[in-house]
mmCIF file of C-alpha atoms in Angstrom:
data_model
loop_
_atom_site.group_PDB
_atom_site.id
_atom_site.type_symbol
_atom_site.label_atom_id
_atom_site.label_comp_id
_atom_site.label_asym_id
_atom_site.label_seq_id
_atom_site.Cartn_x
_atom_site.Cartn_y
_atom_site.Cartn_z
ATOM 1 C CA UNK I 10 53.154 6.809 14.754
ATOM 2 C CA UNK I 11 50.915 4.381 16.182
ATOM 3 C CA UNK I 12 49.235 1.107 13.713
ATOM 4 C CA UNK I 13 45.745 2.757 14.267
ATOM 5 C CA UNK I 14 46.398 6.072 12.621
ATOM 6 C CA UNK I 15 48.334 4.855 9.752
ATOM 7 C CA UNK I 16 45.726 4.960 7.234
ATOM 8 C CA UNK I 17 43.443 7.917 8.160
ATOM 9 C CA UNK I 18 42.071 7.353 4.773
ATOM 10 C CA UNK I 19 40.423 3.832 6.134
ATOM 11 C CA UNK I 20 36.388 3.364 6.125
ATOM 12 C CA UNK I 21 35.497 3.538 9.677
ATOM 13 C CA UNK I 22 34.663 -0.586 11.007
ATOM 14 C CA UNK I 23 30.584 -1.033 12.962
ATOM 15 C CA UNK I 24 28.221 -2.682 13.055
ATOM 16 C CA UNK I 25 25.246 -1.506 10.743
ATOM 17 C CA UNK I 26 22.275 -3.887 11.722
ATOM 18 C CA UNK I 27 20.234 -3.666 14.480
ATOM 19 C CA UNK I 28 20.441 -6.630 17.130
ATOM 20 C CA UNK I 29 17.913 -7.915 18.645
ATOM 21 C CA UNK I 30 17.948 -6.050 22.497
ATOM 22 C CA UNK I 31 14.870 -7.472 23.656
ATOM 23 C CA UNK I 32 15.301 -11.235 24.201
ATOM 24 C CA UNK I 33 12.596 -13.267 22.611
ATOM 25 C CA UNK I 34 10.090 -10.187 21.891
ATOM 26 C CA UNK I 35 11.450 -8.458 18.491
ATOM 27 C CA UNK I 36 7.869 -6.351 18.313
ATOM 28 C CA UNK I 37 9.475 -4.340 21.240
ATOM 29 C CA UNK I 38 11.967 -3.180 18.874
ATOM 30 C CA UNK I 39 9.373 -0.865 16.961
ATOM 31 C CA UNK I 40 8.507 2.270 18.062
ATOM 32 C CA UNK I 41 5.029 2.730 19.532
ATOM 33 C CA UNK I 42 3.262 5.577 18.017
ATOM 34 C CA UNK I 43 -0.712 6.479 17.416
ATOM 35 C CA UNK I 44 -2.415 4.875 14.883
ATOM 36 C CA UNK I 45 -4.207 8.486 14.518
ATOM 37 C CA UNK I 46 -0.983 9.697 14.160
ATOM 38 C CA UNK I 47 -0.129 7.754 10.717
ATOM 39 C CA UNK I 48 -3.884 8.577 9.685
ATOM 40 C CA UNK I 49 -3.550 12.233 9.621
ATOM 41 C CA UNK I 50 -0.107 12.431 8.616
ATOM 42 C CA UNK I 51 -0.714 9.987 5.168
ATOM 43 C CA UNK I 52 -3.630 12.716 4.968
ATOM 44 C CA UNK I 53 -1.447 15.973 5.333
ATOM 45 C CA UNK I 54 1.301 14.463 3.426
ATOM 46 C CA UNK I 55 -0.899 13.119 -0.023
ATOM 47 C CA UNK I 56 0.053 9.369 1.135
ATOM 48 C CA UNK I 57 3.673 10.140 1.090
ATOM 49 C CA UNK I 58 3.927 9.178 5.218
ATOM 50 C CA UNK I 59 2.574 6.267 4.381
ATOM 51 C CA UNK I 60 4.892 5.010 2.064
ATOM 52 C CA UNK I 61 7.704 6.212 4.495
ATOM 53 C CA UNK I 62 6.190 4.224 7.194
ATOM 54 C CA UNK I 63 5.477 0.950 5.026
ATOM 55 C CA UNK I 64 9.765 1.614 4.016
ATOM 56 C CA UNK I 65 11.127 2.039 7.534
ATOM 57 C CA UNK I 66 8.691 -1.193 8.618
ATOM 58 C CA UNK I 67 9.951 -3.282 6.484
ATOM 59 C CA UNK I 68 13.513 -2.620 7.041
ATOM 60 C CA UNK I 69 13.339 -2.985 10.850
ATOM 61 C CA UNK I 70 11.286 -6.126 10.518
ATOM 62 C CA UNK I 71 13.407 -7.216 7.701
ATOM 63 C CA UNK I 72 16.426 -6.854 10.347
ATOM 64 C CA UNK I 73 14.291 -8.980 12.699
ATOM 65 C CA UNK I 74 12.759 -11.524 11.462
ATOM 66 C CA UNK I 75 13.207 -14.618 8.964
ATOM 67 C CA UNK I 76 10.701 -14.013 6.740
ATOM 68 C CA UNK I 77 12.143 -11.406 4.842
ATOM 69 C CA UNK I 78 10.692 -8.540 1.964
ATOM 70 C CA UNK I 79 12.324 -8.967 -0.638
ATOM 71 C CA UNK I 80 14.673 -5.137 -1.126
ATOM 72 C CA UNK I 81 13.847 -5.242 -4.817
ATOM 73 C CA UNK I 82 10.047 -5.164 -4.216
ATOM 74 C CA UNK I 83 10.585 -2.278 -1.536
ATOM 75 C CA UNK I 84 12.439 -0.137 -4.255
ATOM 76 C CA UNK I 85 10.281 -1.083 -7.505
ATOM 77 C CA UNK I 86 7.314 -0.245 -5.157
ATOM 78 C CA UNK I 87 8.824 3.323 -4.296
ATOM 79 C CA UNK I 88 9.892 4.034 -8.281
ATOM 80 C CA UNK I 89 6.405 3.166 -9.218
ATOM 81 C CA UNK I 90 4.378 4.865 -6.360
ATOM 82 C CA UNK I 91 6.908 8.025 -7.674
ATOM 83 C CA UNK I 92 6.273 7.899 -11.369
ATOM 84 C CA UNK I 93 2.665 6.993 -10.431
ATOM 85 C CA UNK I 94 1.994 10.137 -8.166
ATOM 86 C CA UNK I 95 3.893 12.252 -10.576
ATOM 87 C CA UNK I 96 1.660 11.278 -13.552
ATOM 88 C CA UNK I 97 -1.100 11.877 -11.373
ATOM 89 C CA UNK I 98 -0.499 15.609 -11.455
ATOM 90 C CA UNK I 99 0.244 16.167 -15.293
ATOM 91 C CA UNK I 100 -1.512 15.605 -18.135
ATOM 92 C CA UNK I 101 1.172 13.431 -20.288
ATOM 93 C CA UNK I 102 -1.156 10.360 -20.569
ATOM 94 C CA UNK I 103 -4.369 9.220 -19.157
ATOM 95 C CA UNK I 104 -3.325 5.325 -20.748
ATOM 96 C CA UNK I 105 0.010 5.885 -19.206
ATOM 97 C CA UNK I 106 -1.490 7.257 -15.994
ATOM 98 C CA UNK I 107 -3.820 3.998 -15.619
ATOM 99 C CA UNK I 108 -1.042 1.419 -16.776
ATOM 100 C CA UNK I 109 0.945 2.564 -13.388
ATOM 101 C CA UNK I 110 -1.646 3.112 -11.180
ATOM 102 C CA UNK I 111 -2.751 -0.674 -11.943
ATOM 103 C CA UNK I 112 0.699 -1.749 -11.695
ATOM 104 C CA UNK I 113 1.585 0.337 -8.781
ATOM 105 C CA UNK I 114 -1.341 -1.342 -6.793
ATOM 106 C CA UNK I 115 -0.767 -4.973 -7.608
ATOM 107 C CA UNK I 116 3.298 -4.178 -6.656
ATOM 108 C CA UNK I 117 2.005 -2.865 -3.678
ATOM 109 C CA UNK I 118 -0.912 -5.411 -2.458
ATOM 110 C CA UNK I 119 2.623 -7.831 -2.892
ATOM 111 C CA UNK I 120 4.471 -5.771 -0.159
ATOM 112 C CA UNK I 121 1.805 -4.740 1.626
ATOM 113 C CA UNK I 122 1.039 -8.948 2.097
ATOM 114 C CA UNK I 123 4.752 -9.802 2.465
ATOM 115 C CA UNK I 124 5.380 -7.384 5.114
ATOM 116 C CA UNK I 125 2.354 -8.216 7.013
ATOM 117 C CA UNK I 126 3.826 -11.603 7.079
ATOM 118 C CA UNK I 127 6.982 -10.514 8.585
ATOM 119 C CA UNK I 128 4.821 -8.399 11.043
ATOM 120 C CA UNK I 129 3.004 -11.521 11.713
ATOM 121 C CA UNK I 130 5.651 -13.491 12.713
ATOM 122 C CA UNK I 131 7.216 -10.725 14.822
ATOM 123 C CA UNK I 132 4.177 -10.289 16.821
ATOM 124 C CA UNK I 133 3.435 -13.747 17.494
ATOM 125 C CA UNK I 134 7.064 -14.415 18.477
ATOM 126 C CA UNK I 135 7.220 -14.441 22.440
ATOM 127 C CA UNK I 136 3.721 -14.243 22.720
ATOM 128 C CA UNK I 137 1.426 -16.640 24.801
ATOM 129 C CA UNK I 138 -1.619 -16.068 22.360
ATOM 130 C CA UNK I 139 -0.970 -15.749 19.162
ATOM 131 C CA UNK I 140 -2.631 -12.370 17.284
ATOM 132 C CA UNK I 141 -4.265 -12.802 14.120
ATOM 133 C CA UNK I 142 -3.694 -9.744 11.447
ATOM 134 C CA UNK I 143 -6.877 -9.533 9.364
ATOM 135 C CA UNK I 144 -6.245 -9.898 5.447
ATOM 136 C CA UNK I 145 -9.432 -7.318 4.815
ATOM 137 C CA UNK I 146 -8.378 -4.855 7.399
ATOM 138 C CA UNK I 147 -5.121 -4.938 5.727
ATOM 139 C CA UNK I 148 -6.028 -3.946 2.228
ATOM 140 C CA UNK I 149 -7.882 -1.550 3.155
ATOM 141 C CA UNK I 150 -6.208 0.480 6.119
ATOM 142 C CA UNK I 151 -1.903 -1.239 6.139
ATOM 143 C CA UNK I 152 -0.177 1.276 7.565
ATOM 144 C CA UNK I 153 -2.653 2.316 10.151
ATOM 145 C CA UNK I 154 -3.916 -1.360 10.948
ATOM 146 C CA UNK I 155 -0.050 -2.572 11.195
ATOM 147 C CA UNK I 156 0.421 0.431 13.287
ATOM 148 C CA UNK I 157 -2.679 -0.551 15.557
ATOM 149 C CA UNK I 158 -1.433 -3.970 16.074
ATOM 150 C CA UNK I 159 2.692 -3.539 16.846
ATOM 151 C CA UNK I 160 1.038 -1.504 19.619
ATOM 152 C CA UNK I 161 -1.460 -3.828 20.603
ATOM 153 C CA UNK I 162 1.551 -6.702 21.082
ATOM 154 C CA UNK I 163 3.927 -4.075 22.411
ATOM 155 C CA UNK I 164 1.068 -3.542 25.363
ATOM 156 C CA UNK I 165 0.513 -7.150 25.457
ATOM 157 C CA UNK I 166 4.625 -7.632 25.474
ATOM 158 C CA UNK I 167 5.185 -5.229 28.493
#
């Protein structure tokens, strides 16, 4: 019997972070997809898309860059959005219902911000001109502005 199969019961050894395959540009790492794409998916989906695409962001950027958001904020953000959109369809408490709808927006301006930091640096990393991500545009539209500008840099990166 051979020293690998000894222990069959063993966890299997890899690698579970991402590296960094594209030199000095990280934003090439991201997938490019339509801005109109994330629009009328958060629509179809109630915001739910959204959220997913805000989650899977910040992981890969969190994998890529230094400025990192904070995991904590990423999971108290989903647990809130989730009791938040759950209240939102019963009638247990309209005082209840408002408490978490405040506090799910002022945990989410928090990551939305934090993320668009990472983002920030990401883009601009590599870059001859450096891309400026609009704090307005960003409360009002994240998911689809952040969406709008990783392509913008990944065309610019190319």
């Amino acid at each position: 019997m051979s020293e690998e199969s000894a222990n069959i019961y063993e966890a299997p050894e890899a690698e579970l972070t991402q590296q960094n395959t594209s030199g000095n540009k990280p934003i090439l790492n991201f997938d490019r997809f339509s801005a109109w794409g994330v629009f009328f998916l958060s629509l179809i989906t109630l915001g739910i898309y959204s959220i997913y695409w805000l989650v899977s962001r910040a992981n890969k950027a969190n994998a890529l860059a230094k400025h990192q958001v904070n995991q904590n904020l990423i999971y108290g953000y989903i647990a809130i959005y989730a009791i938040n959109f759950v209240l939102a369809f019963t009638d247990i408490s309209e005082v209840l219902s408002a408490i978490a709808s405040i506090i799910s927006l002022i945990v989410g301006l928090v990551f939305i911000f934090s993320l668009r930091t990472s983002l920030k640096e990401l883009i601009n990393e590599g870059s001859n001109e450096p891309v400026h991500l609009s704090g307005i545009l960003t409360f009002f539209f994240y998911a689809i502005y952040f969406q709008y500008k990783i392509n913008e840099a990944i065309d610019n990166q190319k």
